Coordinates of C-alpha atoms in Angstrom, one line a residue:
Chain A
M1 CA -23.8 12.1 7.3
P2 CA -20.0 12.7 6.7
F3 CA -19.1 13.2 3.2
T4 CA -18.3 9.9 1.3
H5 CA -16.2 9.1 -1.6
N6 CA -16.9 5.8 -3.4
R7 CA -14.1 4.2 -5.0
T8 CA -13.4 0.9 -6.5
V9 CA -10.0 -0.6 -6.0
H10 CA -8.1 -0.6 -9.2
F11 CA -5.7 -3.1 -10.4
Q12 CA -2.8 -0.5 -10.3
D13 CA -3.4 0.0 -6.5
T14 CA -2.4 -3.4 -5.7
D15 CA 1.0 -4.9 -5.1
A16 CA 2.5 -8.5 -5.8
A17 CA 1.1 -9.4 -2.2
G18 CA -2.3 -9.2 -4.0
V19 CA -3.8 -6.3 -1.9
V20 CA -3.6 -2.6 -2.0
Y21 CA 0.0 -1.3 -1.5
F22 CA 0.1 0.5 1.9
A23 CA 0.9 3.9 0.6
N24 CA -1.8 4.1 -2.0
V25 CA -4.4 4.0 0.8
L26 CA -3.2 7.8 1.6
G27 CA -3.6 8.7 -2.1
I28 CA -7.2 7.1 -2.0
C29 CA -7.9 9.3 1.3
H30 CA -6.5 12.4 -0.7
E31 CA -9.0 11.6 -3.7
A32 CA -11.8 11.7 -1.2
Y33 CA -10.6 15.2 0.1
E34 CA -10.4 16.5 -3.5
E35 CA -13.9 15.4 -4.2
S36 CA -15.3 16.8 -0.9
L37 CA -13.7 20.2 -1.8
E38 CA -15.2 20.2 -5.4
T39 CA -18.6 19.1 -4.0
S40 CA -18.5 22.3 -1.8
G41 CA -18.0 24.4 -4.9
I42 CA -14.3 24.7 -4.7
N43 CA -12.4 24.9 -8.1
I44 CA -10.0 21.9 -7.7
K45 CA -7.7 23.0 -10.7
G46 CA -7.2 26.5 -9.2
F47 CA -7.0 25.1 -5.6
F48 CA -4.1 22.6 -6.4
T49 CA -2.2 24.5 -8.9
G50 CA -1.3 28.0 -9.4
S51 CA -2.9 29.4 -6.6
S52 CA -0.7 31.7 -4.1
V53 CA -2.3 29.8 -1.2
A54 CA -1.4 26.2 -0.7
F55 CA -2.1 23.6 2.0
P56 CA 0.6 21.1 2.3
I57 CA 0.4 17.8 4.2
V58 CA 2.7 18.2 7.5
H59 CA 1.5 15.0 9.0
A60 CA -0.2 11.8 8.0
N61 CA -0.9 8.5 9.6
V62 CA -2.8 5.4 8.8
D63 CA -4.0 2.3 10.3
F64 CA -4.5 -0.9 8.3
L65 CA -7.3 -3.0 9.9
R66 CA -8.1 -5.5 6.9
P67 CA -6.5 -5.9 3.3
M68 CA -8.1 -4.3 0.1
F69 CA -8.4 -6.3 -2.8
C70 CA -8.9 -5.5 -6.4
G71 CA -12.4 -4.7 -7.2
D72 CA -13.2 -4.0 -3.6
K73 CA -15.9 -1.0 -3.5
L74 CA -14.4 1.4 -0.9
A75 CA -16.7 4.1 0.8
V76 CA -14.1 6.7 2.2
S77 CA -15.9 9.0 4.5
L78 CA -13.9 12.1 5.9
M79 CA -14.4 14.5 8.8
P80 CA -12.2 17.6 8.5
Q81 CA -11.5 19.7 11.7
K82 CA -10.0 23.3 12.2
L83 CA -7.0 23.1 14.4
G84 CA -6.2 26.7 14.4
I85 CA -6.2 29.9 12.3
D86 CA -3.7 28.4 10.1
K87 CA -4.1 24.5 10.1
F88 CA -6.8 21.8 10.0
E89 CA -6.8 17.9 9.8
I90 CA -9.0 15.4 8.1
A91 CA -10.0 12.1 9.6
Y92 CA -10.8 9.3 7.0
E93 CA -12.6 6.0 7.5
I94 CA -12.6 3.5 4.7
S95 CA -15.0 0.7 4.6
V96 CA -15.9 -2.2 2.6
D97 CA -19.5 -3.7 2.9
D98 CA -19.8 -1.4 6.2
V99 CA -16.6 -3.2 7.8
V100 CA -13.9 -0.4 8.5
V101 CA -10.8 -1.7 6.7
A102 CA -8.4 1.4 7.5
K103 CA -8.4 4.8 9.2
A104 CA -6.2 7.7 8.3
I105 CA -5.5 11.3 9.1
T106 CA -3.9 14.1 7.2
R107 CA -2.9 17.4 8.9
H108 CA -2.7 20.5 6.8
V109 CA -1.1 23.9 7.3
C110 CA -2.1 27.1 5.2
I111 CA 1.0 28.8 3.4
E112 CA 1.6 31.5 0.9
V113 CA 3.2 29.6 -1.7
S114 CA 6.2 31.9 -2.8
S115 CA 7.5 32.5 0.7
R116 CA 6.2 29.2 2.3
S117 CA 5.3 31.3 5.3
K118 CA 2.0 30.3 7.4
Q119 CA -1.2 32.2 6.6
E120 CA -4.7 32.1 7.9
L121 CA -7.0 30.0 6.4
P122 CA -9.1 31.5 3.5
N123 CA -12.8 31.8 3.6
E124 CA -13.8 28.9 1.3
I125 CA -11.8 26.5 3.4
I126 CA -13.3 27.8 6.6
R127 CA -16.9 27.3 5.1
W128 CA -15.7 23.8 3.9
L129 CA -14.5 22.9 7.3
E130 CA -17.7 24.2 8.9
T131 CA -20.2 22.2 6.4
N132 CA -18.4 19.0 6.8
R133 CA -17.8 19.2 10.5
R134 CA -21.4 19.8 11.0
D135 CA -22.5 16.9 8.7
A136 CA -20.0 14.6 10.5
E137 CA -21.3 15.6 14.1
G138 CA -24.8 14.8 12.9
A139 CA -23.7 11.5 12.1
E140 CA -22.0 10.9 15.4
R141 CA -25.3 12.1 17.2
R142 CA -27.2 9.7 15.3
K143 CA -24.9 6.8 15.8
S144 CA -25.0 7.6 19.7
R145 CA -28.8 7.6 19.7
E146 CA -28.7 4.2 17.9
V147 CA -26.6 2.7 20.6
I148 CA -29.0 4.2 23.4
Chain B
M1 CA -22.1 4.1 -28.1
P2 CA -18.5 2.8 -27.0
F3 CA -18.2 2.2 -23.2
T4 CA -17.1 5.2 -21.4
H5 CA -15.5 5.8 -18.1
N6 CA -15.8 9.2 -16.2
R7 CA -12.8 10.2 -14.2
T8 CA -11.6 13.3 -12.6
V9 CA -8.0 14.1 -12.8
H10 CA -6.5 13.6 -9.3
F11 CA -3.8 15.5 -7.8
Q12 CA -1.6 12.5 -7.7
D13 CA -2.0 12.1 -11.3
T14 CA -0.1 15.3 -11.9
D15 CA 3.6 16.1 -11.8
A16 CA 5.9 19.3 -11.2
A17 CA 5.0 20.3 -14.7
G18 CA 1.5 20.9 -13.6
V19 CA -0.1 18.4 -15.8
V20 CA -0.9 14.6 -15.7
Y21 CA 2.2 12.5 -15.8
F22 CA 2.6 10.7 -19.1
A23 CA 2.8 7.3 -18.0
N24 CA -0.4 7.9 -15.7
V25 CA -2.4 8.2 -18.7
L26 CA -2.0 4.5 -19.5
G27 CA -3.3 3.7 -15.9
I28 CA -6.2 5.7 -16.3
C29 CA -7.1 3.7 -19.7
H30 CA -6.6 0.6 -17.7
E31 CA -9.2 1.7 -15.1
A32 CA -11.7 2.0 -18.1
Y33 CA -11.0 -1.4 -19.1
E34 CA -11.6 -2.5 -15.6
E35 CA -14.7 -0.9 -15.3
S36 CA -15.8 -2.0 -18.7
L37 CA -15.3 -5.8 -17.8
E38 CA -17.0 -5.1 -14.5
T39 CA -20.1 -3.6 -16.3
S40 CA -20.2 -6.8 -18.4
G41 CA -20.6 -8.8 -15.3
I42 CA -17.1 -10.0 -15.0
N43 CA -15.7 -10.4 -11.4
I44 CA -12.8 -7.9 -11.2
K45 CA -11.4 -9.4 -8.3
G46 CA -11.1 -13.0 -9.6
F47 CA -10.2 -11.7 -13.1
F48 CA -7.2 -9.8 -12.0
T49 CA -6.0 -12.1 -9.0
G50 CA -5.7 -15.6 -8.4
S51 CA -7.2 -16.9 -11.8
S52 CA -5.3 -19.6 -13.7
V53 CA -5.9 -17.4 -16.8
A54 CA -4.4 -13.8 -17.0
F55 CA -4.3 -11.3 -19.9
P56 CA -0.9 -9.6 -19.7
I57 CA -0.2 -6.4 -22.0
V58 CA 2.5 -7.3 -24.4
H59 CA 2.2 -3.8 -26.1
A60 CA 1.0 -0.2 -25.4
N61 CA 1.1 3.2 -27.1
V62 CA -0.1 6.5 -26.4
D63 CA -0.3 9.8 -28.1
F64 CA -0.5 13.0 -26.0
L65 CA -2.6 15.8 -28.0
R66 CA -3.2 18.1 -25.2
P67 CA -2.2 18.5 -21.4
M68 CA -4.5 17.2 -18.8
F69 CA -5.0 19.2 -15.6
C70 CA -6.0 18.3 -11.9
G71 CA -9.7 18.5 -11.8
D72 CA -10.2 17.9 -15.5
K73 CA -13.1 15.8 -16.2
L74 CA -12.0 13.0 -18.6
A75 CA -14.3 10.8 -20.6
V76 CA -12.3 7.7 -21.5
S77 CA -14.1 5.7 -24.1
L78 CA -12.6 2.0 -25.1
M79 CA -13.2 -0.2 -28.2
P80 CA -11.6 -3.5 -27.9
Q81 CA -11.1 -5.9 -30.8
K82 CA -10.2 -9.6 -31.2
L83 CA -7.0 -10.2 -32.8
G84 CA -6.7 -13.8 -32.9
I85 CA -7.8 -17.0 -30.7
D86 CA -5.4 -15.7 -28.0
K87 CA -5.1 -12.0 -28.2
F88 CA -7.0 -8.8 -28.4
E89 CA -6.4 -5.1 -28.2
I90 CA -8.2 -2.0 -26.8
A91 CA -8.3 1.3 -28.4
Y92 CA -8.9 4.2 -26.0
E93 CA -9.6 8.0 -26.6
I94 CA -9.8 10.4 -23.7
S95 CA -11.6 13.5 -24.0
V96 CA -12.3 16.8 -22.1
D97 CA -15.3 18.8 -23.0
D98 CA -15.6 16.7 -26.3
V99 CA -12.1 17.5 -27.2
V100 CA -9.8 14.4 -27.6
V101 CA -6.6 15.1 -25.5
A102 CA -4.9 11.4 -25.9
K103 CA -5.5 8.2 -27.5
A104 CA -4.0 5.0 -26.6
I105 CA -3.9 1.3 -27.3
T106 CA -3.3 -1.8 -25.2
R107 CA -2.6 -5.4 -26.8
H108 CA -3.2 -8.5 -24.5
V109 CA -2.4 -12.2 -24.9
C110 CA -4.3 -14.9 -22.9
I111 CA -1.9 -17.0 -21.0
E112 CA -2.0 -19.9 -18.5
V113 CA -0.5 -18.4 -15.6
S114 CA 1.7 -21.1 -14.2
S115 CA 3.4 -22.1 -17.4
R116 CA 2.8 -18.6 -19.0
S117 CA 2.0 -20.4 -22.2
K118 CA -0.8 -18.8 -24.7
Q119 CA -4.2 -20.1 -24.4
E120 CA -7.4 -19.5 -26.1
L121 CA -9.5 -16.5 -25.0
P122 CA -12.3 -17.8 -22.5
N123 CA -15.9 -17.1 -23.3
E124 CA -16.4 -14.4 -20.9
I125 CA -13.9 -12.3 -22.8
I126 CA -15.2 -13.3 -26.2
R127 CA -18.6 -12.0 -25.1
W128 CA -17.1 -8.8 -23.6
L129 CA -15.3 -8.2 -26.9
E130 CA -18.3 -8.8 -29.1
T131 CA -20.4 -6.6 -26.9
N132 CA -18.1 -3.6 -26.8
R133 CA -17.1 -4.0 -30.5
R134 CA -20.8 -4.0 -31.6
D135 CA -21.4 -0.9 -29.3
A136 CA -18.3 1.0 -30.8
E137 CA -19.2 0.1 -34.2
G138 CA -22.7 1.4 -33.7
A139 CA -21.1 4.7 -32.6
E140 CA -18.8 4.7 -35.8
R141 CA -21.9 4.3 -38.0
R142 CA -23.8 7.1 -36.1
K143 CA -20.6 9.3 -36.5
S144 CA -20.4 8.5 -40.5
R145 CA -24.3 9.2 -41.1
E146 CA -23.9 12.7 -39.0
V147 CA -21.1 13.4 -41.5
I148 CA -23.3 12.7 -44.7
Chain C
M1 CA 25.6 3.9 11.4
P2 CA 22.1 3.3 10.5
F3 CA 21.5 1.6 7.0
T4 CA 21.1 4.5 4.7
H5 CA 19.4 4.2 1.1
N6 CA 20.3 6.9 -1.3
R7 CA 17.7 8.1 -3.8
T8 CA 17.1 10.9 -6.1
V9 CA 13.8 12.5 -6.3
H10 CA 12.2 11.4 -9.7
F11 CA 10.0 13.8 -11.7
Q12 CA 7.3 10.9 -11.1
D13 CA 7.5 11.5 -7.5
T14 CA 6.5 14.9 -7.8
D15 CA 2.8 16.5 -8.1
A16 CA 1.4 19.8 -9.6
A17 CA 2.5 21.7 -6.3
G18 CA 6.1 21.2 -7.6
V19 CA 7.1 19.0 -4.7
V20 CA 7.0 15.3 -3.7
Y21 CA 3.5 14.2 -3.4
F22 CA 3.0 13.2 0.3
A23 CA 2.2 9.6 0.0
N24 CA 5.2 8.8 -2.2
V25 CA 7.5 9.7 0.7
L26 CA 6.3 6.3 2.4
G27 CA 7.0 4.6 -0.9
I28 CA 10.5 6.0 -0.7
C29 CA 10.8 4.8 2.8
H30 CA 9.6 1.1 1.7
E31 CA 12.1 1.3 -0.9
A32 CA 14.8 1.7 1.9
Y33 CA 13.5 -1.2 3.7
E34 CA 13.7 -3.3 0.7
E35 CA 17.3 -2.4 0.1
S36 CA 18.2 -3.1 3.6
L37 CA 16.7 -6.6 3.5
E38 CA 18.8 -7.4 0.3
T39 CA 21.9 -5.9 1.7
S40 CA 21.6 -8.3 4.8
G41 CA 21.2 -11.2 2.3
I42 CA 17.4 -11.8 2.2
N43 CA 16.1 -12.7 -1.5
I44 CA 13.7 -9.8 -2.1
K45 CA 11.6 -11.5 -4.7
G46 CA 10.8 -14.5 -2.5
F47 CA 10.5 -12.2 0.6
F48 CA 7.7 -10.2 -1.2
T49 CA 6.1 -12.6 -3.4
G50 CA 5.3 -16.1 -3.1
S51 CA 6.5 -16.7 0.2
S52 CA 3.9 -18.5 2.9
V53 CA 5.0 -15.7 5.5
A54 CA 4.4 -12.1 4.9
F55 CA 5.0 -8.9 7.0
P56 CA 1.9 -6.3 6.1
I57 CA 2.1 -3.0 7.4
V58 CA -0.5 -2.2 10.0
H59 CA 0.4 1.3 11.0
A60 CA 2.3 4.1 9.1
N61 CA 2.8 7.6 9.9
V62 CA 5.1 10.3 8.5
D63 CA 5.9 14.0 9.4
F64 CA 6.9 16.2 6.5
L65 CA 9.4 19.0 7.8
R66 CA 10.3 20.5 4.5
P67 CA 9.4 20.0 0.8
M68 CA 11.3 17.7 -1.4
F69 CA 12.0 18.8 -5.1
C70 CA 12.8 16.8 -8.2
G71 CA 16.6 16.0 -8.5
D72 CA 16.9 16.3 -4.6
K73 CA 19.5 13.6 -3.3
L74 CA 17.7 12.0 -0.4
A75 CA 19.6 10.0 2.2
V76 CA 16.9 7.5 3.8
S77 CA 18.2 6.0 7.0
L78 CA 16.4 3.2 8.9
M79 CA 16.2 1.8 12.2
P80 CA 14.0 -1.2 12.8
Q81 CA 13.0 -2.5 16.3
K82 CA 11.6 -5.7 17.4
L83 CA 8.1 -5.0 19.1
G84 CA 7.1 -8.6 20.1
I85 CA 7.2 -12.0 18.8
D86 CA 5.4 -11.5 15.7
K87 CA 5.7 -7.7 15.0
F88 CA 8.5 -5.0 14.5
E89 CA 8.5 -1.3 13.3
I90 CA 11.1 0.6 11.4
A91 CA 11.7 4.4 11.8
Y92 CA 13.0 6.4 8.7
E93 CA 14.7 9.7 8.7
I94 CA 15.0 11.3 5.2
S95 CA 17.6 14.0 4.7
V96 CA 18.8 16.4 2.1
D97 CA 22.2 17.8 2.5
D98 CA 22.1 16.6 6.2
V99 CA 19.0 18.4 7.0
V100 CA 16.2 16.2 7.8
V101 CA 13.2 16.6 5.8
A102 CA 10.8 13.9 6.9
K103 CA 10.5 11.3 9.6
A104 CA 8.4 8.2 9.3
I105 CA 7.3 5.2 10.7
T106 CA 6.0 1.7 9.4
R107 CA 4.7 -1.0 11.8
H108 CA 4.6 -4.6 10.6
V109 CA 3.1 -7.9 11.8
C110 CA 4.2 -11.2 10.8
I111 CA 1.4 -13.5 9.2
E112 CA 0.9 -16.9 7.6
V113 CA -0.2 -15.7 4.2
S114 CA -3.0 -18.0 3.5
S115 CA -4.9 -17.9 6.9
R116 CA -3.7 -14.5 7.5
S117 CA -3.1 -15.5 11.1
K118 CA -0.2 -14.0 13.2
Q119 CA 3.0 -15.9 13.2
E120 CA 6.7 -15.8 15.0
L121 CA 9.0 -13.8 13.2
P122 CA 11.2 -16.0 11.2
N123 CA 15.3 -16.2 11.9
E124 CA 16.3 -14.1 8.9
I125 CA 14.1 -11.2 10.0
I126 CA 15.2 -11.4 13.6
R127 CA 18.9 -11.3 12.5
W128 CA 18.1 -8.3 10.1
L129 CA 16.5 -6.5 13.2
E130 CA 19.4 -7.1 15.5
T131 CA 21.9 -6.2 12.9
N132 CA 20.3 -3.0 12.0
R133 CA 19.2 -2.2 15.5
R134 CA 22.9 -2.5 16.6
D135 CA 24.2 -0.3 13.9
A136 CA 21.6 2.6 14.7
E137 CA 22.4 2.3 18.2
G138 CA 26.0 2.7 17.3
A139 CA 25.3 6.0 15.6
E140 CA 23.2 7.2 18.5
R141 CA 26.0 6.6 21.0
R142 CA 28.4 8.4 18.6
K143 CA 26.2 11.5 18.4
S144 CA 25.8 11.5 22.2
R145 CA 29.6 11.2 22.5
E146 CA 30.0 14.2 19.9
V147 CA 27.4 16.3 22.0
I148 CA 29.4 15.9 25.1
Chain D
M1 CA 28.2 2.0 -24.9
P2 CA 24.8 3.6 -24.4
F3 CA 24.1 5.3 -21.2
T4 CA 22.7 2.6 -18.7
H5 CA 20.6 3.1 -15.5
N6 CA 20.6 0.3 -13.0
R7 CA 17.5 -0.2 -11.0
T8 CA 16.0 -2.8 -8.7
V9 CA 12.3 -3.5 -9.1
H10 CA 10.6 -2.4 -6.0
F11 CA 7.6 -3.8 -4.4
Q12 CA 5.6 -0.7 -5.3
D13 CA 6.3 -1.4 -8.9
T14 CA 4.3 -4.6 -8.9
D15 CA 0.8 -5.5 -9.1
A16 CA -1.5 -8.2 -7.8
A17 CA -0.4 -10.5 -10.9
G18 CA 3.0 -10.4 -9.2
V19 CA 4.9 -8.6 -11.9
V20 CA 5.6 -5.0 -12.6
Y21 CA 2.5 -3.1 -13.6
F22 CA 2.7 -2.2 -17.2
A23 CA 2.5 1.5 -17.2
N24 CA 5.3 1.6 -14.4
V25 CA 7.8 0.3 -17.1
L26 CA 7.4 3.7 -18.8
G27 CA 8.2 5.4 -15.5
I28 CA 11.2 3.4 -15.1
C29 CA 12.4 4.5 -18.3
H30 CA 11.8 8.1 -17.5
E31 CA 14.1 7.6 -14.5
A32 CA 16.6 6.6 -16.8
Y33 CA 16.2 9.6 -19.0
E34 CA 16.6 11.8 -15.8
E35 CA 19.6 10.1 -15.1
S36 CA 21.2 10.5 -18.2
L37 CA 20.5 14.4 -18.2
E38 CA 22.0 14.6 -14.9
T39 CA 25.0 12.7 -15.6
S40 CA 25.6 14.9 -18.5
G41 CA 25.7 17.9 -16.2
I42 CA 21.9 19.2 -16.5
N43 CA 20.3 20.5 -13.6
I44 CA 17.3 18.2 -13.0
K45 CA 15.4 20.4 -10.7
G46 CA 15.4 23.5 -12.9
F47 CA 15.1 21.2 -16.2
F48 CA 11.8 19.8 -15.0
T49 CA 10.5 22.5 -12.7
G50 CA 10.1 26.2 -13.1
S51 CA 12.0 26.5 -16.4
S52 CA 10.6 28.6 -19.4
V53 CA 11.3 25.6 -21.9
A54 CA 9.9 22.1 -21.4
F55 CA 9.9 18.8 -23.4
P56 CA 6.6 17.3 -22.9
I57 CA 6.1 13.7 -24.3
V58 CA 3.8 13.4 -27.1
H59 CA 4.0 9.9 -27.9
A60 CA 5.1 6.9 -25.9
N61 CA 5.1 3.1 -27.0
V62 CA 6.5 -0.1 -25.1
D63 CA 6.6 -3.7 -26.0
F64 CA 6.8 -6.1 -22.9
L65 CA 8.9 -9.4 -23.8
R66 CA 9.0 -11.0 -20.4
P67 CA 7.5 -10.2 -17.1
M68 CA 9.6 -8.4 -14.5
F69 CA 9.5 -9.3 -10.7
C70 CA 10.2 -7.6 -7.4
G71 CA 14.0 -7.5 -6.8
D72 CA 14.9 -8.1 -10.5
K73 CA 17.9 -6.0 -11.3
L74 CA 17.0 -3.9 -14.5
A75 CA 19.6 -2.5 -16.8
V76 CA 17.8 0.4 -18.6
S77 CA 19.9 1.6 -21.5
L78 CA 18.9 4.7 -23.7
M79 CA 19.4 6.0 -27.1
P80 CA 18.0 9.4 -27.8
Q81 CA 17.8 10.9 -31.2
K82 CA 17.2 14.4 -32.7
L83 CA 14.1 14.3 -35.0
G84 CA 14.2 17.9 -36.0
I85 CA 14.7 21.4 -34.7
D86 CA 12.3 21.0 -32.0
K87 CA 11.8 17.5 -31.2
F88 CA 13.7 14.3 -30.2
E89 CA 13.0 10.6 -29.3
I90 CA 14.5 8.1 -27.0
A91 CA 14.8 4.3 -27.5
Y92 CA 15.1 2.4 -24.2
E93 CA 15.8 -1.2 -23.8
I94 CA 15.6 -3.0 -20.5
S95 CA 17.4 -6.1 -19.7
V96 CA 17.7 -8.4 -16.8
D97 CA 20.8 -10.7 -16.8
D98 CA 21.6 -9.5 -20.4
V99 CA 17.9 -10.6 -21.6
V100 CA 16.0 -7.8 -23.1
V101 CA 12.5 -7.8 -21.0
A102 CA 11.2 -4.5 -22.4
K103 CA 11.7 -2.0 -25.2
A104 CA 10.2 1.5 -25.3
I105 CA 10.2 4.8 -26.9
T106 CA 9.2 8.5 -26.0
R107 CA 8.9 11.1 -28.3
H108 CA 9.4 14.9 -27.0
V109 CA 8.8 18.2 -28.4
C110 CA 10.3 21.6 -27.1
I111 CA 7.8 23.9 -26.1
E112 CA 7.8 27.4 -24.4
V113 CA 6.0 26.6 -21.4
S114 CA 3.7 29.7 -20.8
S115 CA 2.5 29.6 -24.5
R116 CA 2.8 26.1 -25.1
S117 CA 4.2 27.0 -28.4
K118 CA 7.0 24.9 -30.2
Q119 CA 10.7 26.1 -29.8
E120 CA 14.2 24.9 -31.0
L121 CA 16.0 22.7 -28.6
P122 CA 18.3 24.6 -26.5
N123 CA 22.0 23.8 -26.5
E124 CA 22.3 21.7 -23.6
I125 CA 19.7 19.3 -25.0
I126 CA 21.5 19.2 -28.2
R127 CA 24.8 18.4 -26.6
W128 CA 23.2 15.8 -24.6
L129 CA 21.5 14.2 -27.9
E130 CA 24.9 14.2 -29.6
T131 CA 26.9 12.7 -26.7
N132 CA 24.6 9.9 -26.1
R133 CA 23.8 9.3 -29.7
R134 CA 27.6 8.7 -30.4
D135 CA 27.8 6.6 -27.5
A136 CA 24.9 4.5 -28.7
E137 CA 26.3 4.2 -32.1
G138 CA 29.6 3.1 -30.7
A139 CA 27.9 0.2 -29.1
E140 CA 26.0 -0.8 -32.3
R141 CA 29.4 -0.7 -34.3
R142 CA 30.9 -3.1 -31.6
K143 CA 28.0 -5.3 -31.6
S144 CA 28.1 -5.8 -35.3
R145 CA 31.8 -6.4 -35.2
E146 CA 31.4 -9.2 -32.6
V147 CA 28.6 -10.8 -34.9
I148 CA 31.2 -10.8 -37.6

């Protein structure tokens, strides 16, 4: 099973069209990323603030399949993947009642903060990538078997 | 015990000073209000969208006692109070590791949406006010006894 | 010349890494879209609230080339393009001191709000698309000539 | 005349009730503060990021007199006041078409960032306080005369 973050849509997430404001969907995906890191034992405060290494997002994309409303119970699953020695990407799928309502991707590079030069992914991130990738693949295999 | 909403500080809540952006603290309080309403059986989607009655905030204030950092585990307790037939207010207290880091108040009036004229509080809100007030008072009494 | 929205980076746009939070970049692009619509004579309040026709975003993507800091003077240019009778997309380019720092795209479909069914683009949007497309092409032509 | 920041209400500022989300009003006030500092010659990037001195908000309050809608043209005036050797507050008034729609206050203390201990206001802030206070008082005097 891929890591899944459960998140209710807050009033603040919505806009005057009555649904979640599009850019906020990426913020919700990032919350799932943070929770996944924390679940794997990474200290979030140190990870995102004050560390000499950072993982800025260089690309993001998102597809909106259905509107999300205040009070909706979102299940945000994430499947990270190593792309090279200094980068990885995360695929997110957001569902409401088992119906996919949005899909997104964020691509991250590892940099040394002061120089902003690229740097190899540290071990704790490699472990996180491996754990969550394996989990996601397990889910994919199960899905394939169900289809058969 | 007052209703308490548990909430991790997200990266998005923070600003370049490395702590939670001041106005976001009020948004976090509002999340606690939403969760409290939902816990008492109120349909959040209907409550905040598309109803003929709404409860806009006419006043808010907040005191910041200590900075909040990404990853901090916030406990947001709330104690609502009826102020009249058409208004109520909510007092919030945010703690990290049992240390109060912020206190806030939001004051709400009940209006009929299309005319924006004041209106009596509906029964579901009166029940929510009574339940949560009693709970909060119970906590206060326990606190007093502990002091003695 | 493509339509350009000038926008200073606010403190609230930033996160604890000291730069603009990634998802906020899409919000800044949307501001440019709103200002462009308004400049072409469209009533923004009616356009985004209470109209029977809406233009929800079905896809967005963004590339981050350089970090943006509090106080940075952003120039957000936009080039919309009709994609069919019921959809259009907008390409954005954000620059600081004539250096491109981010590029983004938002793709919109026209729907009838109550049924959420697709609908032909109304005349005011077609006019906006034509005006801004022409302007953007003019800029491209000028650029090509300069290169020659 | 007090310093006035002109700001259109963006779609992102609104919520599913169709009006500006309450906490965003404080964010809009903070934008006015940033613009006022910048207008007086203070470097915003240095002021809010990476300086050894910071001015965190210890209290904020806001009264909402009328709802604000997407596209509304806000005029946000601000009147700062020194409260002591290490603190100041700012009063904000937001108007739409010369009708006041919200009033707010933010109270700031000056701290040395690494120790978070209180510190005397630096000269550039004292100059900013004096300039803007005088301007605001001038406006008050003119208003009184008009009443007479």
